[in-house]
């Protein structure tokens, strides 16, 4: 399977499941991420919710991001590892969401954001010299700078519940992508140890915050 076909296959699955959800509220409600039903035994929601989206804009943004960053992982590590990064990041996003919202039975979410964020962070680790543009900043910034900033913003968003955004899924997905990439490509640490350590800082920050909160 070539790079483009692998990426398009994931996009097609997301599109088909999401379109089904757009037109079938019973289907959407049954397979979305929701803490209460998951706690009652419907664990499949932690996986299926990653292929549902609330609208076309939500679907397009996630798939647009995936289309540009998936080839970086496939080019470095191959199709199978890309699929592993994607799926582990998806589940990691759901697990962190469940951890942070375990006492909120009506909390619900959908979207491939966790999986896509994991792909983004894996791509940054593999190719940290990438430069990414962002609105209102005229000069493209190094990818790892934006990656670290986004993770810190996600921690802030989780703690303060900013907007109708699944910050915990984004962060969990990023952690999943980070760890799986180091597992399959430990050489990235030897090539760019400082960048890897810098990208680990937000993970340590969240760990310390959660230890304090749980005491």
PDB file of C-alpha atoms in Angstrom:
ATOM      1  CA  UNK A   1       0.000   0.000   0.000  1.00  0.00           C
ATOM      2  CA  UNK A   2       1.553   3.320  -1.021  1.00  0.00           C
ATOM      3  CA  UNK A   3       1.609   6.506   1.043  1.00  0.00           C
ATOM      4  CA  UNK A   4      -1.352   8.178  -0.612  1.00  0.00           C
ATOM      5  CA  UNK A   5      -3.573   5.084  -0.584  1.00  0.00           C
ATOM      6  CA  UNK A   6      -2.984   4.458   3.140  1.00  0.00           C
ATOM      7  CA  UNK A   7      -3.871   8.034   4.013  1.00  0.00           C
ATOM      8  CA  UNK A   8      -6.919   8.100   1.765  1.00  0.00           C
ATOM      9  CA  UNK A   9      -8.177   4.824   3.263  1.00  0.00           C
ATOM     10  CA  UNK A  10      -8.244   6.360   6.774  1.00  0.00           C
ATOM     11  CA  UNK A  11      -9.907   9.499   5.430  1.00  0.00           C
ATOM     12  CA  UNK A  12     -12.544   7.415   3.606  1.00  0.00           C
ATOM     13  CA  UNK A  13     -13.416   5.436   6.749  1.00  0.00           C
ATOM     14  CA  UNK A  14     -13.783   8.645   8.753  1.00  0.00           C
ATOM     15  CA  UNK A  15     -15.941  10.182   6.036  1.00  0.00           C
ATOM     16  CA  UNK A  16     -18.254   7.184   5.688  1.00  0.00           C
ATOM     17  CA  UNK A  17     -18.798   6.759   9.447  1.00  0.00           C
ATOM     18  CA  UNK A  18     -19.254  10.492   9.963  1.00  0.00           C
ATOM     19  CA  UNK A  19     -21.782  10.820   7.122  1.00  0.00           C
ATOM     20  CA  UNK A  20     -23.729   7.938   8.622  1.00  0.00           C
ATOM     21  CA  UNK A  21     -23.705   9.809  11.929  1.00  0.00           C
ATOM     22  CA  UNK A  22     -24.817  13.071  10.303  1.00  0.00           C
ATOM     23  CA  UNK A  23     -27.944  11.362   9.027  1.00  0.00           C
ATOM     24  CA  UNK A  24     -28.683   8.920  11.845  1.00  0.00           C
ATOM     25  CA  UNK A  25     -28.913  10.362  15.352  1.00  0.00           C
ATOM     26  CA  UNK A  26     -29.483   6.929  16.902  1.00  0.00           C
ATOM     27  CA  UNK A  27     -26.235   5.672  15.331  1.00  0.00           C
ATOM     28  CA  UNK A  28     -24.411   8.834  16.422  1.00  0.00           C
ATOM     29  CA  UNK A  29     -25.637   8.609  20.018  1.00  0.00           C
ATOM     30  CA  UNK A  30     -24.807   4.912  20.258  1.00  0.00           C
ATOM     31  CA  UNK A  31     -21.183   5.239  19.140  1.00  0.00           C
ATOM     32  CA  UNK A  32     -20.083   8.652  20.452  1.00  0.00           C
ATOM     33  CA  UNK A  33     -17.766   8.946  23.447  1.00  0.00           C
ATOM     34  CA  UNK A  34     -19.873   9.325  26.592  1.00  0.00           C
ATOM     35  CA  UNK A  35     -18.602   8.629  30.086  1.00  0.00           C
ATOM     36  CA  UNK A  36     -21.785   7.077  31.524  1.00  0.00           C
ATOM     37  CA  UNK A  37     -22.295   4.338  28.907  1.00  0.00           C
ATOM     38  CA  UNK A  38     -18.555   3.618  28.766  1.00  0.00           C
ATOM     39  CA  UNK A  39     -18.457   3.157  32.544  1.00  0.00           C
ATOM     40  CA  UNK A  40     -21.457   0.828  32.189  1.00  0.00           C
ATOM     41  CA  UNK A  41     -19.584  -1.442  29.798  1.00  0.00           C
ATOM     42  CA  UNK A  42     -19.810   0.042  26.288  1.00  0.00           C
ATOM     43  CA  UNK A  43     -16.030   0.254  25.870  1.00  0.00           C
ATOM     44  CA  UNK A  44     -16.304   0.217  22.068  1.00  0.00           C
ATOM     45  CA  UNK A  45     -17.299   3.891  22.227  1.00  0.00           C
ATOM     46  CA  UNK A  46     -13.697   4.749  23.099  1.00  0.00           C
ATOM     47  CA  UNK A  47     -12.749   3.568  19.607  1.00  0.00           C
ATOM     48  CA  UNK A  48     -15.814   4.285  17.466  1.00  0.00           C
ATOM     49  CA  UNK A  49     -16.117   7.899  18.654  1.00  0.00           C
ATOM     50  CA  UNK A  50     -12.834   8.622  16.901  1.00  0.00           C
ATOM     51  CA  UNK A  51     -14.492   8.143  13.504  1.00  0.00           C
ATOM     52  CA  UNK A  52     -17.549  10.323  14.161  1.00  0.00           C
ATOM     53  CA  UNK A  53     -17.645  14.104  13.673  1.00  0.00           C
ATOM     54  CA  UNK A  54     -20.191  16.752  14.533  1.00  0.00           C
ATOM     55  CA  UNK A  55     -20.295  18.354  11.079  1.00  0.00           C
ATOM     56  CA  UNK A  56     -18.535  18.633   7.728  1.00  0.00           C
ATOM     57  CA  UNK A  57     -16.232  21.416   8.962  1.00  0.00           C
ATOM     58  CA  UNK A  58     -15.068  19.324  11.905  1.00  0.00           C
ATOM     59  CA  UNK A  59     -14.435  16.341   9.603  1.00  0.00           C
ATOM     60  CA  UNK A  60     -12.634  18.436   6.992  1.00  0.00           C
ATOM     61  CA  UNK A  61     -10.261  20.106   9.445  1.00  0.00           C
ATOM     62  CA  UNK A  62      -9.164  16.798  10.962  1.00  0.00           C
ATOM     63  CA  UNK A  63      -8.778  15.045   7.631  1.00  0.00           C
ATOM     64  CA  UNK A  64      -6.979  18.021   6.065  1.00  0.00           C
ATOM     65  CA  UNK A  65      -4.402  17.920   8.884  1.00  0.00           C
ATOM     66  CA  UNK A  66      -4.081  14.143   8.587  1.00  0.00           C
ATOM     67  CA  UNK A  67      -3.532  14.335   4.818  1.00  0.00           C
ATOM     68  CA  UNK A  68      -0.490  16.594   5.206  1.00  0.00           C
ATOM     69  CA  UNK A  69       1.231  14.902   8.148  1.00  0.00           C
ATOM     70  CA  UNK A  70       0.527  11.188   7.616  1.00  0.00           C
ATOM     71  CA  UNK A  71       3.032  10.951   4.718  1.00  0.00           C
ATOM     72  CA  UNK A  72       5.849  12.055   7.052  1.00  0.00           C
ATOM     73  CA  UNK A  73       5.281   9.017   9.296  1.00  0.00           C
ATOM     74  CA  UNK A  74       4.714   6.632   6.391  1.00  0.00           C
ATOM     75  CA  UNK A  75       7.819   7.897   4.634  1.00  0.00           C
ATOM     76  CA  UNK A  76      10.006   7.333   7.713  1.00  0.00           C
ATOM     77  CA  UNK A  77       8.421   4.277   9.345  1.00  0.00           C
ATOM     78  CA  UNK A  78       6.061   2.638   6.853  1.00  0.00           C
ATOM     79  CA  UNK A  79       2.325   2.107   6.542  1.00  0.00           C
ATOM     80  CA  UNK A  80       1.928  -0.397   9.379  1.00  0.00           C
ATOM     81  CA  UNK A  81       3.614   1.862  11.929  1.00  0.00           C
ATOM     82  CA  UNK A  82       1.513   4.801  10.731  1.00  0.00           C
ATOM     83  CA  UNK A  83      -1.654   2.774  11.392  1.00  0.00           C
ATOM     84  CA  UNK A  84      -0.355   1.818  14.842  1.00  0.00           C
ATOM     85  CA  UNK A  85       0.415   5.464  15.669  1.00  0.00           C
ATOM     86  CA  UNK A  86      -3.044   6.497  14.498  1.00  0.00           C
ATOM     87  CA  UNK A  87      -4.966   3.847  16.435  1.00  0.00           C
ATOM     88  CA  UNK A  88      -2.900   4.060  19.635  1.00  0.00           C
ATOM     89  CA  UNK A  89      -3.255   7.855  19.617  1.00  0.00           C
ATOM     90  CA  UNK A  90      -7.015   7.541  19.145  1.00  0.00           C
ATOM     91  CA  UNK A  91      -7.354   5.206  22.124  1.00  0.00           C
ATOM     92  CA  UNK A  92      -4.908   7.235  24.238  1.00  0.00           C
ATOM     93  CA  UNK A  93      -7.042  10.316  23.651  1.00  0.00           C
ATOM     94  CA  UNK A  94     -10.152   8.465  24.794  1.00  0.00           C
ATOM     95  CA  UNK A  95      -8.375   7.057  27.860  1.00  0.00           C
ATOM     96  CA  UNK A  96      -7.200  10.470  29.020  1.00  0.00           C
ATOM     97  CA  UNK A  97     -10.667  11.919  28.393  1.00  0.00           C
ATOM     98  CA  UNK A  98     -12.165   9.151  30.507  1.00  0.00           C
ATOM     99  CA  UNK A  99      -9.618   9.799  33.261  1.00  0.00           C
ATOM    100  CA  UNK A 100     -10.280  13.537  33.368  1.00  0.00           C
ATOM    101  CA  UNK A 101     -14.080  13.271  33.094  1.00  0.00           C
ATOM    102  CA  UNK A 102     -14.738  10.030  34.987  1.00  0.00           C
ATOM    103  CA  UNK A 103     -17.095  11.821  37.389  1.00  0.00           C
ATOM    104  CA  UNK A 104     -19.089  13.465  34.585  1.00  0.00           C
ATOM    105  CA  UNK A 105     -21.437  10.754  33.228  1.00  0.00           C
ATOM    106  CA  UNK A 106     -22.961  13.086  30.615  1.00  0.00           C
ATOM    107  CA  UNK A 107     -19.637  14.260  29.193  1.00  0.00           C
ATOM    108  CA  UNK A 108     -19.525  13.334  25.503  1.00  0.00           C
ATOM    109  CA  UNK A 109     -17.224  13.932  22.560  1.00  0.00           C
ATOM    110  CA  UNK A 110     -16.536  12.782  19.013  1.00  0.00           C
ATOM    111  CA  UNK A 111     -13.828  13.286  16.445  1.00  0.00           C
ATOM    112  CA  UNK A 112     -10.483  12.058  15.168  1.00  0.00           C
ATOM    113  CA  UNK A 113      -8.656  14.891  16.922  1.00  0.00           C
ATOM    114  CA  UNK A 114      -6.801  12.593  19.332  1.00  0.00           C
ATOM    115  CA  UNK A 115      -5.584  10.339  16.528  1.00  0.00           C
ATOM    116  CA  UNK A 116      -4.696  13.269  14.271  1.00  0.00           C
ATOM    117  CA  UNK A 117      -2.835  15.086  17.038  1.00  0.00           C
ATOM    118  CA  UNK A 118      -0.850  11.895  17.659  1.00  0.00           C
ATOM    119  CA  UNK A 119       0.052  11.794  13.968  1.00  0.00           C
ATOM    120  CA  UNK A 120       1.063  15.464  14.110  1.00  0.00           C
ATOM    121  CA  UNK A 121       3.373  14.907  17.091  1.00  0.00           C
ATOM    122  CA  UNK A 122       4.883  11.794  15.574  1.00  0.00           C
ATOM    123  CA  UNK A 123       5.616  13.777  12.412  1.00  0.00           C
ATOM    124  CA  UNK A 124       7.253  16.553  14.456  1.00  0.00           C
ATOM    125  CA  UNK A 125       9.499  14.053  16.237  1.00  0.00           C
ATOM    126  CA  UNK A 126      10.507  12.446  12.963  1.00  0.00           C
ATOM    127  CA  UNK A 127      11.039  15.711  11.116  1.00  0.00           C
ATOM    128  CA  UNK A 128      11.526  18.497  13.695  1.00  0.00           C
ATOM    129  CA  UNK A 129      13.045  20.881  11.149  1.00  0.00           C
ATOM    130  CA  UNK A 130       9.597  21.328   9.560  1.00  0.00           C
ATOM    131  CA  UNK A 131       8.284  24.868   9.744  1.00  0.00           C
ATOM    132  CA  UNK A 132       4.578  25.475  10.243  1.00  0.00           C
ATOM    133  CA  UNK A 133       2.562  28.616   9.735  1.00  0.00           C
ATOM    134  CA  UNK A 134      -0.104  29.830  12.119  1.00  0.00           C
ATOM    135  CA  UNK A 135      -2.670  32.586  11.816  1.00  0.00           C
ATOM    136  CA  UNK A 136      -1.582  36.077  12.939  1.00  0.00           C
ATOM    137  CA  UNK A 137       2.114  35.058  13.000  1.00  0.00           C
ATOM    138  CA  UNK A 138       3.705  36.071   9.662  1.00  0.00           C
ATOM    139  CA  UNK A 139       6.848  33.934  10.052  1.00  0.00           C
ATOM    140  CA  UNK A 140       6.627  30.107  10.008  1.00  0.00           C
ATOM    141  CA  UNK A 141       7.802  28.639  13.313  1.00  0.00           C
ATOM    142  CA  UNK A 142       9.709  25.404  13.958  1.00  0.00           C
ATOM    143  CA  UNK A 143       7.221  22.557  14.274  1.00  0.00           C
ATOM    144  CA  UNK A 144       8.448  21.520  17.715  1.00  0.00           C
ATOM    145  CA  UNK A 145       7.827  25.029  19.114  1.00  0.00           C
ATOM    146  CA  UNK A 146       4.198  24.912  18.009  1.00  0.00           C
ATOM    147  CA  UNK A 147       3.916  21.340  19.270  1.00  0.00           C
ATOM    148  CA  UNK A 148       5.113  22.217  22.769  1.00  0.00           C
ATOM    149  CA  UNK A 149       2.947  25.331  22.847  1.00  0.00           C
ATOM    150  CA  UNK A 150      -0.120  23.391  21.782  1.00  0.00           C
ATOM    151  CA  UNK A 151       0.400  20.750  24.466  1.00  0.00           C
ATOM    152  CA  UNK A 152       0.776  23.417  27.156  1.00  0.00           C
ATOM    153  CA  UNK A 153      -2.386  25.108  25.893  1.00  0.00           C
ATOM    154  CA  UNK A 154      -4.185  21.756  26.019  1.00  0.00           C
ATOM    155  CA  UNK A 155      -3.157  21.314  29.669  1.00  0.00           C
ATOM    156  CA  UNK A 156      -4.465  24.804  30.425  1.00  0.00           C
ATOM    157  CA  UNK A 157      -7.675  24.038  28.531  1.00  0.00           C
ATOM    158  CA  UNK A 158      -8.190  20.783  30.456  1.00  0.00           C
ATOM    159  CA  UNK A 159      -7.709  22.471  33.789  1.00  0.00           C
ATOM    160  CA  UNK A 160      -9.987  25.395  32.991  1.00  0.00           C
ATOM    161  CA  UNK A 161     -12.375  23.686  30.531  1.00  0.00           C
ATOM    162  CA  UNK A 162     -11.906  26.318  27.857  1.00  0.00           C
ATOM    163  CA  UNK A 163     -14.435  26.215  25.052  1.00  0.00           C
ATOM    164  CA  UNK A 164     -16.294  23.241  23.649  1.00  0.00           C
ATOM    165  CA  UNK A 165     -13.029  21.485  22.820  1.00  0.00           C
ATOM    166  CA  UNK A 166     -11.815  18.016  23.813  1.00  0.00           C
ATOM    167  CA  UNK A 167      -8.445  19.200  25.107  1.00  0.00           C
ATOM    168  CA  UNK A 168      -7.891  15.956  27.008  1.00  0.00           C
ATOM    169  CA  UNK A 169      -8.329  13.893  23.820  1.00  0.00           C
ATOM    170  CA  UNK A 170      -5.864  16.148  21.986  1.00  0.00           C
ATOM    171  CA  UNK A 171      -3.317  15.827  24.756  1.00  0.00           C
ATOM    172  CA  UNK A 172      -3.810  12.069  25.147  1.00  0.00           C
ATOM    173  CA  UNK A 173      -3.400  11.589  21.421  1.00  0.00           C
ATOM    174  CA  UNK A 174      -0.206  13.633  21.426  1.00  0.00           C
ATOM    175  CA  UNK A 175       1.208  11.524  24.250  1.00  0.00           C
ATOM    176  CA  UNK A 176       0.276   8.350  22.367  1.00  0.00           C
ATOM    177  CA  UNK A 177       1.964   9.554  19.183  1.00  0.00           C
ATOM    178  CA  UNK A 178       5.021  10.688  21.137  1.00  0.00           C
ATOM    179  CA  UNK A 179       5.533   7.364  22.939  1.00  0.00           C
ATOM    180  CA  UNK A 180       4.794   5.092  19.966  1.00  0.00           C
ATOM    181  CA  UNK A 181       7.214   7.048  17.778  1.00  0.00           C
ATOM    182  CA  UNK A 182       9.997   6.706  20.351  1.00  0.00           C
ATOM    183  CA  UNK A 183       9.227   2.992  20.588  1.00  0.00           C
ATOM    184  CA  UNK A 184       9.470   2.394  16.839  1.00  0.00           C
ATOM    185  CA  UNK A 185      12.141   4.995  16.090  1.00  0.00           C
ATOM    186  CA  UNK A 186      14.398   5.402  19.150  1.00  0.00           C
ATOM    187  CA  UNK A 187      17.008   6.938  16.870  1.00  0.00           C
ATOM    188  CA  UNK A 188      15.065  10.218  16.948  1.00  0.00           C
ATOM    189  CA  UNK A 189      16.276  10.659  20.521  1.00  0.00           C
ATOM    190  CA  UNK A 190      19.889  10.207  19.428  1.00  0.00           C
ATOM    191  CA  UNK A 191      19.454  12.653  16.549  1.00  0.00           C
ATOM    192  CA  UNK A 192      17.563  15.368  18.448  1.00  0.00           C
ATOM    193  CA  UNK A 193      17.714  14.666  22.200  1.00  0.00           C
ATOM    194  CA  UNK A 194      17.022  18.265  23.193  1.00  0.00           C
ATOM    195  CA  UNK A 195      13.846  18.494  21.105  1.00  0.00           C
ATOM    196  CA  UNK A 196      12.587  15.138  22.415  1.00  0.00           C
ATOM    197  CA  UNK A 197      13.204  16.259  25.992  1.00  0.00           C
ATOM    198  CA  UNK A 198      11.523  19.616  25.378  1.00  0.00           C
ATOM    199  CA  UNK A 199       8.477  17.877  23.936  1.00  0.00           C
ATOM    200  CA  UNK A 200       8.372  15.651  27.024  1.00  0.00           C
ATOM    201  CA  UNK A 201       8.128  18.675  29.353  1.00  0.00           C
ATOM    202  CA  UNK A 202       4.338  19.160  28.984  1.00  0.00           C
ATOM    203  CA  UNK A 203       3.806  15.456  29.725  1.00  0.00           C
ATOM    204  CA  UNK A 204       5.799  15.812  32.953  1.00  0.00           C
ATOM    205  CA  UNK A 205       3.923  19.001  33.828  1.00  0.00           C
ATOM    206  CA  UNK A 206       0.583  17.222  33.478  1.00  0.00           C
ATOM    207  CA  UNK A 207       1.846  14.251  35.519  1.00  0.00           C
ATOM    208  CA  UNK A 208       2.970  16.507  38.380  1.00  0.00           C
ATOM    209  CA  UNK A 209      -0.313  18.466  38.296  1.00  0.00           C
ATOM    210  CA  UNK A 210      -2.364  15.285  38.439  1.00  0.00           C
ATOM    211  CA  UNK A 211      -0.352  13.894  41.360  1.00  0.00           C
ATOM    212  CA  UNK A 212      -1.000  17.084  43.299  1.00  0.00           C
ATOM    213  CA  UNK A 213      -4.688  17.083  42.394  1.00  0.00           C
ATOM    214  CA  UNK A 214      -5.168  13.458  43.449  1.00  0.00           C
ATOM    215  CA  UNK A 215      -3.671  13.951  46.918  1.00  0.00           C
TER     216      UNK A 215
END
